[in-house]
Coordinates of N, CA and C in Angstrom, one line a residue:
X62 N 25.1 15.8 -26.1 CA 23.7 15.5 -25.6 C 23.2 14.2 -26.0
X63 N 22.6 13.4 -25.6 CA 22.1 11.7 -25.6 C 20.7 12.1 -25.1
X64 N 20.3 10.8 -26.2 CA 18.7 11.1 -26.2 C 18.6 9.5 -26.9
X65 N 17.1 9.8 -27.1 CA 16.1 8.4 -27.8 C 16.1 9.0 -28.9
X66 N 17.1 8.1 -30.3 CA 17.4 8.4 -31.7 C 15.8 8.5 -31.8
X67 N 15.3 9.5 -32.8 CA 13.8 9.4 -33.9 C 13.9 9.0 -34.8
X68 N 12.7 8.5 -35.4 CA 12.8 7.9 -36.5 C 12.1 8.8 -37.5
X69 N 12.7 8.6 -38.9 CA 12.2 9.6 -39.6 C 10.3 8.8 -40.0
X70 N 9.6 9.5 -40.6 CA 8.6 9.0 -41.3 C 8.5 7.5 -41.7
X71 N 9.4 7.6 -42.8 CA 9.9 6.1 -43.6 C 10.0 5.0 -42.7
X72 N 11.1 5.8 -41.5 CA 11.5 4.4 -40.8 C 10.7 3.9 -40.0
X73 N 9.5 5.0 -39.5 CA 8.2 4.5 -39.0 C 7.2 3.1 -39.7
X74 N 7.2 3.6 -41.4 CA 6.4 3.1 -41.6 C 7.0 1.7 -41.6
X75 N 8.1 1.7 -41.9 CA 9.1 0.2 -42.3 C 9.2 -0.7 -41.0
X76 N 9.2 0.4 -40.0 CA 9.4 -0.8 -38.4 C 7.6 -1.4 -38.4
X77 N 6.8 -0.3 -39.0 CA 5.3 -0.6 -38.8 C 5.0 -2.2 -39.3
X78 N 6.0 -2.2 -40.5 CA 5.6 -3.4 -41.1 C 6.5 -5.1 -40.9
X79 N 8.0 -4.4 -39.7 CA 8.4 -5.4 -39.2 C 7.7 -5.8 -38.0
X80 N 6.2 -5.2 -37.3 CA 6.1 -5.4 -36.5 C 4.6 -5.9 -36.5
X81 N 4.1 -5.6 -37.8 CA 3.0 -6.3 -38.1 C 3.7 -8.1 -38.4
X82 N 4.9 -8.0 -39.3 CA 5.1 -9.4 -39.4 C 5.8 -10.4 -38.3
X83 N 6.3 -9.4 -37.2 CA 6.8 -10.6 -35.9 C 5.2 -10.9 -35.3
X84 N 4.2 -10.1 -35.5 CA 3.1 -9.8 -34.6 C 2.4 -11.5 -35.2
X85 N 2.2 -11.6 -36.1 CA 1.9 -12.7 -36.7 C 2.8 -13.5 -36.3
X86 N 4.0 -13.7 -36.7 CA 4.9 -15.1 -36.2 C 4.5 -15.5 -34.6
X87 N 4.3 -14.8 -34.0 CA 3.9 -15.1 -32.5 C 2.5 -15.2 -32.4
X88 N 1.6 -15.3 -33.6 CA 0.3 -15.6 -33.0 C 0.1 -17.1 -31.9
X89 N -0.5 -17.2 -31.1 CA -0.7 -18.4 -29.8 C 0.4 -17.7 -29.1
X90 N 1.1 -16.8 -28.9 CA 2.1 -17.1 -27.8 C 2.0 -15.6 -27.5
X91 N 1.2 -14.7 -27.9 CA 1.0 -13.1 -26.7 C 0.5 -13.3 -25.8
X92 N 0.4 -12.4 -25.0 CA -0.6 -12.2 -23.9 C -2.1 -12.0 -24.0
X93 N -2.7 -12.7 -23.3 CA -4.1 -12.2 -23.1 C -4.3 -10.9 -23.8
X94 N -3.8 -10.0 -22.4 CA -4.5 -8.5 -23.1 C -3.8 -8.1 -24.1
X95 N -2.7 -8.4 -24.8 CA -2.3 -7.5 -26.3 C -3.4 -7.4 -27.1
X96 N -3.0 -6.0 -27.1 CA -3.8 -5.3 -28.4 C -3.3 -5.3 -29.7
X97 N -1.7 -4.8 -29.7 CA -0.8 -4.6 -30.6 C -0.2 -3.7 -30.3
X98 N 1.1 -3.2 -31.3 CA 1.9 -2.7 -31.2 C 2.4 -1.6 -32.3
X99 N 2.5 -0.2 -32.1 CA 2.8 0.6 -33.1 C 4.1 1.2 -33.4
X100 N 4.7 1.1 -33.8 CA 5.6 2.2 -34.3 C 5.6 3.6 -34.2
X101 N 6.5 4.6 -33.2 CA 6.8 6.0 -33.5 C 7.9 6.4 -33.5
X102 N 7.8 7.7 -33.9 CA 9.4 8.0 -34.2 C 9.8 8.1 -32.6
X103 N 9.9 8.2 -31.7 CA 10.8 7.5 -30.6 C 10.8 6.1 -29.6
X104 N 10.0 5.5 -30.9 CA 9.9 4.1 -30.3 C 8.9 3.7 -30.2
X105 N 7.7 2.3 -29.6 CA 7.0 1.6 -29.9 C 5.8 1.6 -28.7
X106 N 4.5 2.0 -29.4 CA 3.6 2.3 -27.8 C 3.0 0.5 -27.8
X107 N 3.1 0.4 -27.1 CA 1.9 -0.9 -26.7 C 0.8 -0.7 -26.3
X108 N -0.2 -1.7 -26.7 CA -1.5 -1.6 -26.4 C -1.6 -2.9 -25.7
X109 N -2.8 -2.9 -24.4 CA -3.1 -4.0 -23.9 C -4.6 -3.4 -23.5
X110 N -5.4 -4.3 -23.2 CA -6.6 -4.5 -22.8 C -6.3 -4.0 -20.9
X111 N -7.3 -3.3 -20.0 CA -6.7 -2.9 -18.8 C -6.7 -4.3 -18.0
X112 N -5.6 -4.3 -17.6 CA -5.4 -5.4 -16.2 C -6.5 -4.5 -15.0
X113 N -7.1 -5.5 -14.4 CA -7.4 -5.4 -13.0 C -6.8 -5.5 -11.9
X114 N -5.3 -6.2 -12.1 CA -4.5 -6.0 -10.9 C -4.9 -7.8 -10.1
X115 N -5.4 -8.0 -10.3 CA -5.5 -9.3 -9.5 C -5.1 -10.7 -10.4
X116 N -5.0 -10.4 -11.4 CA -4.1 -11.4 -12.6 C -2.6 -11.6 -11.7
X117 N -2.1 -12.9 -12.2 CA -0.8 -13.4 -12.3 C -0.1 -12.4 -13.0
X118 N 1.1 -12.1 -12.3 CA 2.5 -11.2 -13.2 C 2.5 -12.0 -14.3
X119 N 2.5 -11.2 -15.7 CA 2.8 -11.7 -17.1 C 4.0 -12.5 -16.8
X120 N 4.4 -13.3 -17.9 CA 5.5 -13.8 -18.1 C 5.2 -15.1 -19.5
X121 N 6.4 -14.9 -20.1 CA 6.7 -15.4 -21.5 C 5.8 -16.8 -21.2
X122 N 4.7 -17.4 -21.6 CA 4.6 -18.5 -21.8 C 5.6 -19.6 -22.0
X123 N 5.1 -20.7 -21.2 CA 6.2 -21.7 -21.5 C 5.9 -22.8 -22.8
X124 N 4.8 -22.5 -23.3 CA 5.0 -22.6 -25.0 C 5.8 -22.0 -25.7
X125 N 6.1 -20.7 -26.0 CA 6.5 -19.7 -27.0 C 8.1 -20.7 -26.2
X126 N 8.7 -20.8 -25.2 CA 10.6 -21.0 -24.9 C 10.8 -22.5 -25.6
X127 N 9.2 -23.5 -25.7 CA 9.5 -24.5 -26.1 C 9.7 -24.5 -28.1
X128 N 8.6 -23.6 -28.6 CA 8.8 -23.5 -29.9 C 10.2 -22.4 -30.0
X129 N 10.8 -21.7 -29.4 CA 11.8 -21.1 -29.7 C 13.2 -21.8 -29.7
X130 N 13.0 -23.1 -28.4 CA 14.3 -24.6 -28.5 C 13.9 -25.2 -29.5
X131 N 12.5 -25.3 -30.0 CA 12.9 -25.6 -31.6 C 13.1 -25.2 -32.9
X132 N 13.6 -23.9 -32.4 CA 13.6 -23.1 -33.9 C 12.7 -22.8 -34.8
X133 N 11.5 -22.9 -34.3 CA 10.4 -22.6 -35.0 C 10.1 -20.8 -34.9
X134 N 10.5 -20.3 -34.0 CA 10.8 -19.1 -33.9 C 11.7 -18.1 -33.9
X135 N 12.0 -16.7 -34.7 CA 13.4 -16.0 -34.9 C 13.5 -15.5 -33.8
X136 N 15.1 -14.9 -33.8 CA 15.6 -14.2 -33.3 C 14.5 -13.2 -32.6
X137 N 14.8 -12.2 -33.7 CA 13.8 -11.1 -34.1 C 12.4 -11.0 -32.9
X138 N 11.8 -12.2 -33.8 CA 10.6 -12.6 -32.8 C 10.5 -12.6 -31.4
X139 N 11.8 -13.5 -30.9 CA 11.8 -13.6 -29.5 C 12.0 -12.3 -29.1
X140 N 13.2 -11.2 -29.4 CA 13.0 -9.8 -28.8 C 11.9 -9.3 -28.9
X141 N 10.9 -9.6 -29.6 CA 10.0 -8.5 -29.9 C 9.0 -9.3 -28.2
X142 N 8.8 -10.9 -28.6 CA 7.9 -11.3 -27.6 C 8.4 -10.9 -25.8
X143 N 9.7 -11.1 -25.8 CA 10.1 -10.7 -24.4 C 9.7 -9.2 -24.3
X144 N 10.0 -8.4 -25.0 CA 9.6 -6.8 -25.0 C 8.3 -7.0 -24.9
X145 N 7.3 -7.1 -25.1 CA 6.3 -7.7 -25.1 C 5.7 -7.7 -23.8
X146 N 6.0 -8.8 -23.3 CA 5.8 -9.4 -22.0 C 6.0 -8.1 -21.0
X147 N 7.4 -7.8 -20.9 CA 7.9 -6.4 -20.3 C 7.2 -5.4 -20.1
X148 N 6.7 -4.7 -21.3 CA 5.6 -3.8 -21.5 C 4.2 -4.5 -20.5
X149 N 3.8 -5.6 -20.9 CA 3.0 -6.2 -20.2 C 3.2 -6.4 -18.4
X150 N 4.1 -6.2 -18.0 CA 4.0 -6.2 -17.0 C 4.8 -4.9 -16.2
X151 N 4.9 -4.0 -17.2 CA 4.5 -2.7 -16.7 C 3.3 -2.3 -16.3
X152 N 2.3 -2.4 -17.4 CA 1.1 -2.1 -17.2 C 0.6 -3.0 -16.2
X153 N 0.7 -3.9 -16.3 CA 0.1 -4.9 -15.1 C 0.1 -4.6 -13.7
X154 N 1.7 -3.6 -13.6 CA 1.7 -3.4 -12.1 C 0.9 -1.6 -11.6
X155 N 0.5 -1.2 -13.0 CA 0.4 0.0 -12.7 C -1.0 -0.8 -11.8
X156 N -2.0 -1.6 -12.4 CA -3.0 -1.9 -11.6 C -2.8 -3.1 -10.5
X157 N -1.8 -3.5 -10.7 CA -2.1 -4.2 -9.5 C -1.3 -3.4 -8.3
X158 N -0.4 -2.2 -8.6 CA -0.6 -1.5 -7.0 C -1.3 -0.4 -6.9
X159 N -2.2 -0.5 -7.8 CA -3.4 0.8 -7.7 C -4.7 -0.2 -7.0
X160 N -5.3 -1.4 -6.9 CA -5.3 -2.6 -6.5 C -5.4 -2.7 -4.8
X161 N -4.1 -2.5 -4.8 CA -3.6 -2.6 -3.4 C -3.5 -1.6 -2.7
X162 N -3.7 -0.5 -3.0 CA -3.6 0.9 -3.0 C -4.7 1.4 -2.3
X163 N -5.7 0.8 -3.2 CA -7.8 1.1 -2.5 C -7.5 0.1 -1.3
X164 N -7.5 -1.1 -1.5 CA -7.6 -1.9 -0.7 C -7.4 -1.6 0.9
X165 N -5.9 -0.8 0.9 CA -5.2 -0.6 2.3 C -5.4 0.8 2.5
X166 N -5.7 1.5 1.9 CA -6.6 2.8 1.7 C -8.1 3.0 2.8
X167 N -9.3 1.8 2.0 CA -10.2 1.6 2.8 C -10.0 1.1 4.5
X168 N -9.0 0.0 4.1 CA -8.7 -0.5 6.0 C -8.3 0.5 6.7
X169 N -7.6 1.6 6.3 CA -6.8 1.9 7.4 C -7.9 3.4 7.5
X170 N -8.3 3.4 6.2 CA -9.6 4.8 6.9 C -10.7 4.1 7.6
X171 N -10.9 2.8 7.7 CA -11.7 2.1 9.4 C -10.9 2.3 10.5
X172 N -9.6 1.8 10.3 CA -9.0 1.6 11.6 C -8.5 3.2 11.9
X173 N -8.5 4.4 11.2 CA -8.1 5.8 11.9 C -8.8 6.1 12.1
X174 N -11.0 5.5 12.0 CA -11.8 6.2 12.8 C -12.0 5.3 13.8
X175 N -11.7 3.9 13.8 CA -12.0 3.2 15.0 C -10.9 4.1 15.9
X176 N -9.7 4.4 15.9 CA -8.6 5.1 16.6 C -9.3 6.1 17.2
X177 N -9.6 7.1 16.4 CA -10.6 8.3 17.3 C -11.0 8.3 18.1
X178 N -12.0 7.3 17.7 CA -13.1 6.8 18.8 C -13.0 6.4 19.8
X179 N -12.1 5.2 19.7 CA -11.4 4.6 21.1 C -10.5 6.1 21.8
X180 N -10.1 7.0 20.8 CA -9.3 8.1 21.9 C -10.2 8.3 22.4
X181 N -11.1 8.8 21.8 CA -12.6 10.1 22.3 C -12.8 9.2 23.8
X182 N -12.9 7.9 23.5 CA -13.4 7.0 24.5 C -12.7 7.0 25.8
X183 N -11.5 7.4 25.7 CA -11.0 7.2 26.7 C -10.9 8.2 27.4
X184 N -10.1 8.9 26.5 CA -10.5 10.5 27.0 C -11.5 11.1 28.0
X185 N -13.0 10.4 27.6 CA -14.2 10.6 28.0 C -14.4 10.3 29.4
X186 N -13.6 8.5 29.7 CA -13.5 8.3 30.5 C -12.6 8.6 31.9
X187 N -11.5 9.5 31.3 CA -10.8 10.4 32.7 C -11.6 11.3 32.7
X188 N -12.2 12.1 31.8 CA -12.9 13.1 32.5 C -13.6 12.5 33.7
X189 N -14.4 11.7 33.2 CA -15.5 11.4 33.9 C -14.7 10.8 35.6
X190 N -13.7 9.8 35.6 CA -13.3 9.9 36.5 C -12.6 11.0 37.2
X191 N -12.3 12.2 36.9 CA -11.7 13.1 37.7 C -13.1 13.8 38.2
X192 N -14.2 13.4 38.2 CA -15.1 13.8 38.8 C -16.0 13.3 39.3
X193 N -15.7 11.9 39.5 CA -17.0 10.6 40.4 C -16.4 11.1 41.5
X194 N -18.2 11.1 41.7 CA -17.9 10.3 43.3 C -17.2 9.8 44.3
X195 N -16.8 9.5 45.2 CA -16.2 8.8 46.1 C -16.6 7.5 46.3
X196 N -17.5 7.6 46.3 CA -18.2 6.1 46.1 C -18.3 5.6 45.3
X197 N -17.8 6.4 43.5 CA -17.7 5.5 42.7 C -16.4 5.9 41.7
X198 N -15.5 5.8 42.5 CA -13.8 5.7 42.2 C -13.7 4.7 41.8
X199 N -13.8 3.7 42.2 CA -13.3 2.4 42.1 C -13.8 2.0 40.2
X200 N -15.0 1.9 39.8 CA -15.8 1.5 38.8 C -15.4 2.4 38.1
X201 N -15.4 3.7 38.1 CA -14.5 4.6 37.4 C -13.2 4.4 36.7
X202 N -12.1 4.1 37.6 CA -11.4 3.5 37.5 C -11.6 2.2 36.3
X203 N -11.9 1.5 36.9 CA -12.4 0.3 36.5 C -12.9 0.7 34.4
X204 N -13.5 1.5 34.7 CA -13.9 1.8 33.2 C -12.8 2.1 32.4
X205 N -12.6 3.5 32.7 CA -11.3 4.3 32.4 C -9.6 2.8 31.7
X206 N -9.7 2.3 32.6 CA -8.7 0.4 31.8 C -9.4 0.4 31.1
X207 N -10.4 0.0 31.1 CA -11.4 -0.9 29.8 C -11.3 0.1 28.6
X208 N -10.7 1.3 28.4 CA -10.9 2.2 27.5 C -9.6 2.4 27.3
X209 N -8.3 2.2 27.4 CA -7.5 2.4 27.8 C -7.0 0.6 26.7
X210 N -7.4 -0.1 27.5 CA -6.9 -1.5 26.4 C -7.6 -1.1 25.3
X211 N -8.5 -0.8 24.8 CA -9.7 -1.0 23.6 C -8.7 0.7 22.4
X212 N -8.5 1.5 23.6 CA -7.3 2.7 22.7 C -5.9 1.8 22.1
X213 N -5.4 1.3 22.9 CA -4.1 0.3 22.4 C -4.6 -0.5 21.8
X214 N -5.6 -1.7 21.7 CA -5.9 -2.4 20.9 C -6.1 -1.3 19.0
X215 N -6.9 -0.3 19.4 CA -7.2 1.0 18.5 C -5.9 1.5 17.4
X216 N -5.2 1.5 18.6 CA -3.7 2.1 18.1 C -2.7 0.9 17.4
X217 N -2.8 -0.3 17.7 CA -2.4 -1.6 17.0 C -2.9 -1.9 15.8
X218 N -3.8 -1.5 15.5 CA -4.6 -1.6 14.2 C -4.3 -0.6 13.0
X219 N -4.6 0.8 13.8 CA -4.0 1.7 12.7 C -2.9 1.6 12.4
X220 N -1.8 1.7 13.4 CA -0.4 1.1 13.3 C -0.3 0.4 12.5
X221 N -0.9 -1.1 12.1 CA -0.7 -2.2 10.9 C -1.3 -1.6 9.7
X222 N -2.2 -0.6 9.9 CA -2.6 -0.3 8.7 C -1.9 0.6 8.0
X223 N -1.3 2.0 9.0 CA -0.3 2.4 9.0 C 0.5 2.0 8.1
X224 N 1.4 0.8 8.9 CA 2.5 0.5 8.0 C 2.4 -0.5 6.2
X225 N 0.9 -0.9 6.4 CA 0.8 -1.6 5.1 C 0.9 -0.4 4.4
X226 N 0.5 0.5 4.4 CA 0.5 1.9 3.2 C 2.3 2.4 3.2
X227 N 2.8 2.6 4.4 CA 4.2 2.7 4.0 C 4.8 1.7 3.2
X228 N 4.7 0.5 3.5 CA 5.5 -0.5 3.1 C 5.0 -0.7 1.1
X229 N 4.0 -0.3 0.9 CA 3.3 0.2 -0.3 C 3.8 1.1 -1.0
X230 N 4.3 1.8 -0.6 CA 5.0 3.4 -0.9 C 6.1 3.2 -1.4
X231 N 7.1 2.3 0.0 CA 8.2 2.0 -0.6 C 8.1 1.4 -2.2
X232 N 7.2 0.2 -2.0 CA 7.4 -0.7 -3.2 C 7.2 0.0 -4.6
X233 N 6.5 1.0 -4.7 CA 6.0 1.6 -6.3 C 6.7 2.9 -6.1
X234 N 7.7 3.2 -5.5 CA 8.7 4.3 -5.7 C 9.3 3.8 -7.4
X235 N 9.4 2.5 -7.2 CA 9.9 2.6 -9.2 C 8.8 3.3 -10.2
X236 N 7.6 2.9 -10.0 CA 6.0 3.4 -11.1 C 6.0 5.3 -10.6
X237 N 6.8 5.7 -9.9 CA 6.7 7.2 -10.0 C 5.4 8.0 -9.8
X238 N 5.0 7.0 -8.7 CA 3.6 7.5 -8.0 C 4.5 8.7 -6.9
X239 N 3.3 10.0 -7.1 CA 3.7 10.9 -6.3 C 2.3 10.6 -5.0
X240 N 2.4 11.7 -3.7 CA 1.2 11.7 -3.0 C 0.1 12.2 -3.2
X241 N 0.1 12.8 -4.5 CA -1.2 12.8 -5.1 C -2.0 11.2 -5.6
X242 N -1.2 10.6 -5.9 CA -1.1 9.3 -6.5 C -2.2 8.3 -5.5
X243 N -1.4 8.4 -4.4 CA -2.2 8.0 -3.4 C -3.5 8.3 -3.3
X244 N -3.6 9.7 -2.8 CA -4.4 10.5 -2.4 C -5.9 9.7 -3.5
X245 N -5.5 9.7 -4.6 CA -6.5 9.4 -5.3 C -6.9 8.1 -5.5
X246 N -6.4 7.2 -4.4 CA -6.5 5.8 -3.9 C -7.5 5.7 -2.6
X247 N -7.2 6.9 -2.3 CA -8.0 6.7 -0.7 C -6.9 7.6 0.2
X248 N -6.0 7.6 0.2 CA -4.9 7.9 1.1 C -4.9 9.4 1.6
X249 N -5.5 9.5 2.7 CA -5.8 10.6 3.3 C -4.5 11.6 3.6
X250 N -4.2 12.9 3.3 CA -3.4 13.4 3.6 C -2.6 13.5 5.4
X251 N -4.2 13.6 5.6 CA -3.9 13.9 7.1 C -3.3 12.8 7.9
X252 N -3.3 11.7 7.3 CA -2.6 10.5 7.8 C -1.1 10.7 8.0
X253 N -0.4 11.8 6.8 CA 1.3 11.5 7.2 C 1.6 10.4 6.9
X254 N 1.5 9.6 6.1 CA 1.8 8.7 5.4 C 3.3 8.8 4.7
X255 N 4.5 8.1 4.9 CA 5.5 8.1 4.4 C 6.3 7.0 3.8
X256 N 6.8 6.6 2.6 CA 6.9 5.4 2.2 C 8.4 4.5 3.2
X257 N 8.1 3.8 3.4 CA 9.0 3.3 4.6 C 9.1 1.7 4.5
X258 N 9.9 1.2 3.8 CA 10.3 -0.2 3.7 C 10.7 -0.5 5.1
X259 N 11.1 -0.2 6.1 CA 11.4 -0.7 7.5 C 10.4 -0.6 8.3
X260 N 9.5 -0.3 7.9 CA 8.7 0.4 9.0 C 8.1 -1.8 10.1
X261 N 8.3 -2.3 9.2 CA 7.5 -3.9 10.0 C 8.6 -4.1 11.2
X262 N 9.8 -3.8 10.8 CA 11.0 -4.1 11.6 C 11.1 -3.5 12.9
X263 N 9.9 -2.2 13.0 CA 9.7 -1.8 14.3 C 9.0 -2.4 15.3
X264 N 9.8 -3.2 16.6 CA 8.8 -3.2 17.5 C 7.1 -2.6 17.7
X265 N 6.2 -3.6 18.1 CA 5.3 -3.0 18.2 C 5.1 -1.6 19.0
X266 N 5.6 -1.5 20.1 CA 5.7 -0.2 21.4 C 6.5 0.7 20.6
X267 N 7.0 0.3 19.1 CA 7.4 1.5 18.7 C 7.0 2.2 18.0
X268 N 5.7 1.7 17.3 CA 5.1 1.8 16.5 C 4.3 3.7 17.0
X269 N 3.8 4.5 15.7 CA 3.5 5.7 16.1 C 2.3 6.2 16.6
X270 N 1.4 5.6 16.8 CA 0.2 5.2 17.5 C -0.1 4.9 18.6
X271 N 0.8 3.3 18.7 CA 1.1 2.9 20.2 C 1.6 3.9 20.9
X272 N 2.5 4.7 20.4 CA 3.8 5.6 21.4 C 2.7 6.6 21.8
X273 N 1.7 7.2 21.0 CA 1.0 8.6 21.5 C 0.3 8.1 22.4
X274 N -0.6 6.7 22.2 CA -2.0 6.3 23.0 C -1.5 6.0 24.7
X275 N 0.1 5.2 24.6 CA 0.9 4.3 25.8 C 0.9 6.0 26.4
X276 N 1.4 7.0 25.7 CA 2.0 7.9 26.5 C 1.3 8.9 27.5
X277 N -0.4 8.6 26.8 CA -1.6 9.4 27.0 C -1.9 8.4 28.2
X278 N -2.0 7.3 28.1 CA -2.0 6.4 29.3 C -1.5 6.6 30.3
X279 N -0.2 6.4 30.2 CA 0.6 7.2 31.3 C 0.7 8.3 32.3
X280 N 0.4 9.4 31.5 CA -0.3 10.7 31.7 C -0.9 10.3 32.6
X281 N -2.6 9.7 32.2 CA -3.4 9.2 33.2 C -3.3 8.3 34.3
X282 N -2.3 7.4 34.4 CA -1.8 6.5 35.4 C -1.0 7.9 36.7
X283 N -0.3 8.3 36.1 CA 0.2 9.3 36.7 C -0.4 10.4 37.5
X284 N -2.0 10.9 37.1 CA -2.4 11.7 37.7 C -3.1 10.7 38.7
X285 N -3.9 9.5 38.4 CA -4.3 8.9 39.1 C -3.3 8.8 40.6
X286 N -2.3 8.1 40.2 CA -1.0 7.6 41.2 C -1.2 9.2 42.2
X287 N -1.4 10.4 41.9 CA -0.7 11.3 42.5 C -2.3 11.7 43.0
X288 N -3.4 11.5 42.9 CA -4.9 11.9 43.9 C -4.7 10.8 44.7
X289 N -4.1 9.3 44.4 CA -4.7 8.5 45.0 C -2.9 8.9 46.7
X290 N -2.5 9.3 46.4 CA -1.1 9.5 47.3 C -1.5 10.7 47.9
X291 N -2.0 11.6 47.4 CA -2.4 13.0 48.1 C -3.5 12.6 49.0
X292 N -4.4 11.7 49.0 CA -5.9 11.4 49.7 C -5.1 10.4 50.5
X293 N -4.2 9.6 50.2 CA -3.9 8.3 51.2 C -4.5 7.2 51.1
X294 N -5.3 6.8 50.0 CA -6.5 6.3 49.3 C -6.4 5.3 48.3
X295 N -5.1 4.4 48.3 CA -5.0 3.9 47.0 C -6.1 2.3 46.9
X296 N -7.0 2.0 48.2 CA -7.9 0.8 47.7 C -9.1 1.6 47.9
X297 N -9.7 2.3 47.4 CA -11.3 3.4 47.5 C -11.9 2.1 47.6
X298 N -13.0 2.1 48.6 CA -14.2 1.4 48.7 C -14.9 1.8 47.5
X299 N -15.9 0.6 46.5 CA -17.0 1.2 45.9 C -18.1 2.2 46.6

């Protein structure tokens, strides 16, 4: 069986105090948010101040590599500062893809009610043409497109918003975000959201939105084509 050696008591207190004195040797060269660093028996918690996620990725200052080519710094030290840094940009990314998380969260819960809406809209408008007038086929018509681009425009939007949340998914599969994870970002269940690093590589017409709205289109193109063939009728006077 393999595991994370513990440390007894003693060796707690003794790493306590090699880590109080690297913590010193690297004063000017931590990070911003360190807080410090403790000793337990399975190893060493770090403390930092919370990132907001919109900071630069940590990374070793380029002071601390120049006092380390001059030996003004140990061994010792430098593992402890790169460990350091590491920890630091663990935490860093927990908020900067929680960050990005709200961010594409809120867009895409605009663009899946603009989507609705534009369905509702269109929708609205075959009804309404399967029951004008004669005299007003034509503008009917005429509407029914105008509702019809503004659903595909609708469906292009979600779709990118769509895929910024997949393509998100993929990336923080290492931070061991589950879909609750999301969920508590904004990420609506009902969306079907799946983490999908390919998903940009899809054609647009292939996208999952486009394919339902184009196909609902069609539908409609299709019934149209087949009143306007059964009447004999395909230029209706206004």
């Amino acid at each position: 069986m393999t595991g994370v050696a513990m440390l007894s008591p003693a060796d707690v207190e003794n790493r306590n105090a090699d880590i109080a004195r690297l913590t010193a040797e690297l004063a000017g060269h931590h990070h911003p948010n360190f807080q410090g660093a403790i000793a337990v028996a399975d190893g060493i918690r770090w403390a930092f101040t919370p990132f907001n996620g919109d900071e630069h990725m940590p990374k070793v200052p380029d002071t601390f590599w120049a006092a380390w080519t001059n030996s003004s710094i140990s061994a010792e030290a430098k593992n402890f500062c790169v460990e350091e840094y590491k920890n630091a940009v663990d935490h860093w990314k927990q908020a900067h893809y929680a960050r990005r998380a709200k961010a594409a969260a809120a867009t895409a819960d605009v663009a899946w009610t603009s989507l609705a809406q534009a369905r509702t809209a269109m929708d609205q408008a075959f009804e309404a043409l399967t029951s004008a007038e004669d005299n007003r086929w034509r503008s009917a018509v005429s509407r029914l497109l105008t509702t019809q681009e503004q659903a595909l425009a609708a469906a292009t939007g979600w779709d990118t918003a769509f895929g910024a949340i997949a393509s998100l998914m993929a990336d923080t599969v290492h931070l061991g975000w589950t879909a609750e994870d999301f969920q508590r970002f904004g990420v609506r269940p009902e969306w079907a959201i799946e983490a999908d690093s390919d998903y940009y590589r899809l054609a647009k017409a292939k996208r999952p939105a486009h394919i339902e709205v184009n196909t609902a289109i069609e539908r409609q193109h299709a019934h149209i084509r087949a009143v306007a063939d059964l009447l004999g009728d395909h230029t209706p006077t206004a």
